[in-house]
Tab-separated table of C-alpha atoms in Angstrom:
chain	number	residue	atom	x	y	z
V	1	UNK	CA	-21.884	-7.490	6.734
V	2	UNK	CA	-20.207	-4.661	8.662
V	3	UNK	CA	-18.822	-2.313	6.035
V	4	UNK	CA	-17.016	-0.212	8.659
V	5	UNK	CA	-15.114	-3.009	10.394
V	6	UNK	CA	-11.760	-1.846	9.012
V	7	UNK	CA	-12.365	1.884	8.808
V	8	UNK	CA	-9.211	3.826	9.765
V	9	UNK	CA	-7.085	0.677	9.419
V	10	UNK	CA	-4.223	0.302	6.966
V	11	UNK	CA	-3.626	-2.997	5.198
V	12	UNK	CA	-0.801	-4.182	2.964
V	13	UNK	CA	-1.293	-7.236	0.759
V	14	UNK	CA	1.943	-8.523	-0.787
V	15	UNK	CA	1.036	-10.510	-3.871
V	16	UNK	CA	-2.077	-8.351	-4.046
V	17	UNK	CA	-2.435	-8.700	-7.812
V	18	UNK	CA	-2.751	-12.504	-7.730
V	19	UNK	CA	-5.987	-14.452	-7.652
V	20	UNK	CA	-6.264	-14.785	-3.873
V	21	UNK	CA	-4.446	-11.525	-3.144
V	22	UNK	CA	-6.856	-9.532	-5.299
V	23	UNK	CA	-9.857	-11.059	-3.530
V	24	UNK	CA	-8.393	-10.163	-0.132
V	25	UNK	CA	-7.709	-6.595	-1.268
V	26	UNK	CA	-11.279	-6.245	-2.507
V	27	UNK	CA	-12.813	-7.488	0.764
V	28	UNK	CA	-10.619	-5.302	2.961
V	29	UNK	CA	-11.379	-2.241	0.849
V	30	UNK	CA	-15.107	-3.033	0.874
V	31	UNK	CA	-15.059	-2.963	4.661
V	32	UNK	CA	-13.320	0.373	4.920
V	33	UNK	CA	-9.584	-0.385	5.031
V	34	UNK	CA	-6.928	1.745	3.387
V	35	UNK	CA	-5.468	-1.028	1.217
V	36	UNK	CA	-2.200	-1.206	-0.703
V	37	UNK	CA	-1.528	-4.077	-3.098
V	38	UNK	CA	2.213	-4.686	-3.464
V	39	UNK	CA	3.319	-6.964	-6.261
V	40	UNK	CA	6.018	-7.502	-8.857
V	41	UNK	CA	3.242	-8.012	-11.403
V	42	UNK	CA	1.508	-5.210	-13.261
V	43	UNK	CA	-1.182	-3.253	-11.490
V	44	UNK	CA	-4.625	-4.839	-11.244
V	45	UNK	CA	-7.935	-3.077	-11.883
V	46	UNK	CA	-9.215	-2.591	-8.312
V	47	UNK	CA	-10.080	1.102	-8.214
V	48	UNK	CA	-10.378	1.234	-4.402
V	49	UNK	CA	-6.909	-0.246	-3.847
V	50	UNK	CA	-3.556	1.525	-4.117
V	51	UNK	CA	-0.796	-0.230	-6.029
V	52	UNK	CA	2.933	-0.265	-5.334
V	53	UNK	CA	5.511	-2.338	-7.168
V	54	UNK	CA	7.558	-4.550	-4.858
V	55	UNK	CA	10.072	-7.345	-5.329
V	56	UNK	CA	9.734	-9.013	-1.941
V	57	UNK	CA	12.849	-11.142	-2.525
V	58	UNK	CA	15.179	-8.113	-2.690
V	59	UNK	CA	15.975	-6.614	0.724
V	60	UNK	CA	17.034	-3.119	-0.459
V	61	UNK	CA	13.760	-2.875	-2.381
V	62	UNK	CA	11.791	-4.007	0.659
V	63	UNK	CA	13.593	-1.498	2.899
V	64	UNK	CA	12.911	1.354	0.462
V	65	UNK	CA	9.283	0.275	0.141
V	66	UNK	CA	8.708	0.539	3.887
V	67	UNK	CA	10.558	3.834	4.133
V	68	UNK	CA	8.126	5.263	1.600
V	69	UNK	CA	5.145	3.496	3.192
V	70	UNK	CA	6.057	4.851	6.632
V	71	UNK	CA	6.315	8.375	5.274
V	72	UNK	CA	2.681	8.150	4.160
V	73	UNK	CA	1.392	7.122	7.609
V	74	UNK	CA	2.560	6.046	11.042
V	75	UNK	CA	1.001	2.609	11.333
V	76	UNK	CA	0.280	-0.668	9.627
V	77	UNK	CA	-2.544	-2.795	11.014
V	78	UNK	CA	-2.777	-5.741	8.633
V	79	UNK	CA	-0.015	-7.461	6.663
V	80	UNK	CA	-0.870	-10.269	4.258
V	81	UNK	CA	2.023	-12.222	2.720
V	82	UNK	CA	0.263	-13.775	-0.274
V	83	UNK	CA	3.011	-13.772	-2.905
V	84	UNK	CA	3.725	-17.291	-4.110
V	85	UNK	CA	5.338	-19.435	-6.772
V	86	UNK	CA	4.774	-23.081	-7.688
V	87	UNK	CA	7.128	-25.470	-9.496
V	88	UNK	CA	5.707	-28.781	-10.726
V	89	UNK	CA	8.756	-31.050	-10.485
V	90	UNK	CA	10.289	-33.816	-8.427
V	91	UNK	CA	13.485	-33.214	-6.460
V	92	UNK	CA	15.471	-35.019	-9.142
V	93	UNK	CA	14.163	-32.735	-11.882
V	94	UNK	CA	14.407	-29.476	-9.930
V	95	UNK	CA	17.460	-27.370	-10.637
V	96	UNK	CA	19.269	-25.519	-7.871
V	97	UNK	CA	18.266	-22.250	-9.545
V	98	UNK	CA	14.585	-23.257	-9.418
V	99	UNK	CA	14.931	-24.416	-5.803
V	100	UNK	CA	16.503	-21.127	-4.756
V	101	UNK	CA	13.937	-19.093	-6.670
V	102	UNK	CA	10.879	-20.733	-5.114
V	103	UNK	CA	12.362	-20.411	-1.623
V	104	UNK	CA	13.150	-16.756	-2.364
V	105	UNK	CA	9.542	-15.969	-3.292
V	106	UNK	CA	7.629	-18.196	-0.863
V	107	UNK	CA	9.844	-18.076	2.225
V	108	UNK	CA	12.476	-15.334	2.011
V	109	UNK	CA	9.898	-12.820	0.768
V	110	UNK	CA	7.643	-13.584	3.726
V	111	UNK	CA	10.625	-13.194	6.063
V	112	UNK	CA	11.865	-9.902	4.561
V	113	UNK	CA	8.483	-8.210	4.362
V	114	UNK	CA	7.563	-9.247	7.902
V	115	UNK	CA	10.938	-8.149	9.253
V	116	UNK	CA	10.730	-4.653	7.829
V	117	UNK	CA	7.009	-4.256	8.554
V	118	UNK	CA	7.379	-4.944	12.276
V	119	UNK	CA	8.268	-1.386	13.337
V	120	UNK	CA	5.015	-0.157	11.763
V	121	UNK	CA	2.946	-3.062	13.082
V	122	UNK	CA	4.076	-2.287	16.634
V	123	UNK	CA	2.291	1.071	16.357
V	124	UNK	CA	-1.056	-0.647	15.774
V	125	UNK	CA	-3.484	-1.418	18.587
V	126	UNK	CA	-4.285	-4.830	17.109
V	127	UNK	CA	-1.827	-5.851	14.404
V	128	UNK	CA	-2.325	-9.018	12.368
V	129	UNK	CA	0.106	-10.788	10.040
V	130	UNK	CA	-1.401	-13.400	7.730
V	131	UNK	CA	1.048	-15.662	5.928
V	132	UNK	CA	0.188	-18.144	3.218
V	133	UNK	CA	1.054	-21.768	3.751
V	134	UNK	CA	-0.726	-24.632	2.021
V	135	UNK	CA	-2.304	-27.961	2.718
V	136	UNK	CA	0.792	-29.137	0.808
V	137	UNK	CA	2.766	-28.181	3.901
V	138	UNK	CA	1.036	-31.051	5.723
V	139	UNK	CA	0.657	-33.658	2.979
V	140	UNK	CA	2.023	-33.702	-0.563
V	141	UNK	CA	0.762	-33.665	-4.110
V	142	UNK	CA	2.933	-35.454	-6.681
V	143	UNK	CA	5.739	-33.490	-8.360
V	144	UNK	CA	5.579	-30.499	-6.013
V	145	UNK	CA	8.639	-31.272	-3.909
V	146	UNK	CA	10.125	-27.774	-3.683
V	147	UNK	CA	6.715	-26.151	-3.258
V	148	UNK	CA	5.826	-28.493	-0.397
V	149	UNK	CA	9.166	-27.736	1.275
V	150	UNK	CA	8.575	-23.980	1.107
V	151	UNK	CA	5.120	-24.258	2.622
V	152	UNK	CA	6.408	-26.377	5.498
V	153	UNK	CA	8.953	-23.619	6.120
V	154	UNK	CA	6.246	-20.933	6.137
V	155	UNK	CA	4.255	-22.957	8.667
V	156	UNK	CA	7.226	-23.144	11.043
V	157	UNK	CA	8.071	-19.468	10.522
V	158	UNK	CA	4.483	-18.478	11.306
V	159	UNK	CA	4.524	-20.271	14.651
V	160	UNK	CA	7.897	-18.790	15.562
V	161	UNK	CA	6.781	-15.255	14.701
V	162	UNK	CA	3.600	-15.680	16.746
V	163	UNK	CA	5.675	-16.693	19.783
V	164	UNK	CA	8.221	-13.896	19.345
V	165	UNK	CA	5.845	-11.023	18.648
V	166	UNK	CA	2.714	-11.957	20.565
V	167	UNK	CA	3.999	-10.005	23.602
V	168	UNK	CA	4.108	-6.928	21.344
V	169	UNK	CA	0.431	-7.305	20.475
V	170	UNK	CA	1.076	-8.728	16.998
V	171	UNK	CA	-0.887	-11.811	15.986
V	172	UNK	CA	0.541	-14.132	13.317
V	173	UNK	CA	-1.408	-16.861	11.530
V	174	UNK	CA	-1.159	-18.779	8.267
V	175	UNK	CA	-3.926	-19.692	5.867
V	176	UNK	CA	-3.304	-23.072	4.233
V	177	UNK	CA	-5.531	-23.435	1.152
V	178	UNK	CA	-6.161	-26.587	-0.793
V	179	UNK	CA	-7.258	-26.430	-4.430
V	180	UNK	CA	-8.394	-22.879	-5.213
V	181	UNK	CA	-9.517	-21.835	-8.679
V	182	UNK	CA	-6.704	-19.420	-9.569
V	183	UNK	CA	-4.166	-19.113	-12.408
V	184	UNK	CA	-1.753	-21.160	-10.271
V	185	UNK	CA	-4.242	-24.045	-10.260
V	186	UNK	CA	-4.639	-23.793	-14.028
V	187	UNK	CA	-0.857	-24.058	-14.330
V	188	UNK	CA	-0.878	-27.155	-12.133
V	189	UNK	CA	-3.379	-28.886	-14.429
V	190	UNK	CA	-1.346	-27.947	-17.505
V	191	UNK	CA	-2.667	-28.075	-21.049
V	192	UNK	CA	-3.376	-31.762	-21.523
V	193	UNK	CA	-6.160	-32.726	-23.891
V	194	UNK	CA	-8.299	-34.169	-21.091
V	195	UNK	CA	-7.965	-31.182	-18.763
V	196	UNK	CA	-11.711	-30.840	-18.129
V	197	UNK	CA	-12.108	-34.483	-17.128
V	198	UNK	CA	-9.045	-34.155	-14.901
V	199	UNK	CA	-10.451	-31.026	-13.269
V	200	UNK	CA	-13.734	-32.792	-12.550
V	201	UNK	CA	-12.021	-35.872	-11.171
V	202	UNK	CA	-9.960	-33.798	-8.763
V	203	UNK	CA	-13.009	-31.725	-7.810
V	204	UNK	CA	-14.950	-34.885	-7.038
V	205	UNK	CA	-12.467	-36.128	-4.441
V	206	UNK	CA	-13.433	-33.156	-2.255
V	207	UNK	CA	-16.286	-33.811	0.191
V	208	UNK	CA	-17.816	-30.520	-0.980
V	209	UNK	CA	-17.359	-31.579	-4.633
V	210	UNK	CA	-15.848	-28.278	-5.683
V	211	UNK	CA	-12.672	-26.230	-5.608
V	212	UNK	CA	-12.283	-23.227	-3.412
V	213	UNK	CA	-12.803	-19.730	-4.764
V	214	UNK	CA	-10.511	-16.803	-3.993
V	215	UNK	CA	-13.457	-15.213	-2.187
V	216	UNK	CA	-13.604	-18.212	0.171
V	217	UNK	CA	-10.029	-17.589	1.243
V	218	UNK	CA	-10.617	-13.844	1.490
V	219	UNK	CA	-13.405	-14.457	3.989
V	220	UNK	CA	-11.042	-16.260	6.353
V	221	UNK	CA	-8.332	-13.640	5.858
V	222	UNK	CA	-10.831	-10.916	6.711
V	223	UNK	CA	-11.743	-12.608	9.992
V	224	UNK	CA	-8.107	-13.227	10.951
V	225	UNK	CA	-7.339	-9.567	10.264
V	226	UNK	CA	-10.264	-8.329	12.343
V	227	UNK	CA	-10.622	-7.586	16.032
V	228	UNK	CA	-13.016	-10.551	16.225
V	229	UNK	CA	-9.936	-12.811	15.997
V	230	UNK	CA	-7.947	-11.075	18.748
V	231	UNK	CA	-7.183	-14.395	20.506
V	232	UNK	CA	-6.252	-16.271	17.328
V	233	UNK	CA	-2.500	-16.526	16.809
V	234	UNK	CA	0.151	-19.055	15.910
V	235	UNK	CA	-2.305	-21.263	14.025
V	236	UNK	CA	-2.299	-22.911	10.609
V	237	UNK	CA	-5.809	-22.590	9.205
V	238	UNK	CA	-6.454	-25.323	6.617
V	239	UNK	CA	-9.155	-24.344	4.112
V	240	UNK	CA	-9.593	-27.171	1.645
V	241	UNK	CA	-13.271	-28.092	1.466
V	242	UNK	CA	-12.694	-31.060	3.754
V	243	UNK	CA	-10.121	-32.693	1.462
V	244	UNK	CA	-7.612	-33.579	4.185
V	245	UNK	CA	-10.326	-34.610	6.645
V	246	UNK	CA	-11.070	-37.849	4.788
V	247	UNK	CA	-9.207	-41.085	4.273
V	248	UNK	CA	-8.466	-41.011	0.556
V	249	UNK	CA	-8.331	-44.797	0.223
V	250	UNK	CA	-12.029	-44.957	1.095
V	251	UNK	CA	-12.760	-43.405	-2.292
V	252	UNK	CA	-11.083	-46.205	-4.249
């Protein structure tokens, strides 16, 4: 492992206090980056990572955040848009308020942060934006209608940004996780009495017979952020332990 790969680089992880966001912050910091975790949640316990409160759905807050961030340094090399929200409902049972809220967090937040980060990213010699889609942007789990719609939107936005800003030397990719063992996954399973048997059953449909770990996703994010991925842009990187590679009916 090269612990100096990101020395002298500045990274911003929005949603950096979440399960996956925290793992990405830790890996970037371990390899020498100057890392800021921006989140609406309370500060996490990563000593090597700076923390700034940010509501990515509110444009004045985002503008002020980047004014302050710019004052502390001239560049931004890595932007990770990892903030996310999940609603477990069908279209029929989803209120307009819930629909607007999940789009605000998952899509509008990605748009606003990227928009206001671009002037700083242009000053980098190898800028990388990493958005977070989902395998649910390709296929669908039951009762995740609004969530699936937001992830499809992030996928399209990622491709468009890669086309628009590639000539400026800014790469844009999306990581699309499957089941990853985070608080969001625990929420998805709920609190039913047979939760452990349900968790095992879902784990067993994966060819690798396990869920992903936040550290698995952080490894891919680290590569996409690095100079080793300088020709990687405009892609949707599915990381799901082989789940979507198989024909599910063959397991019946």
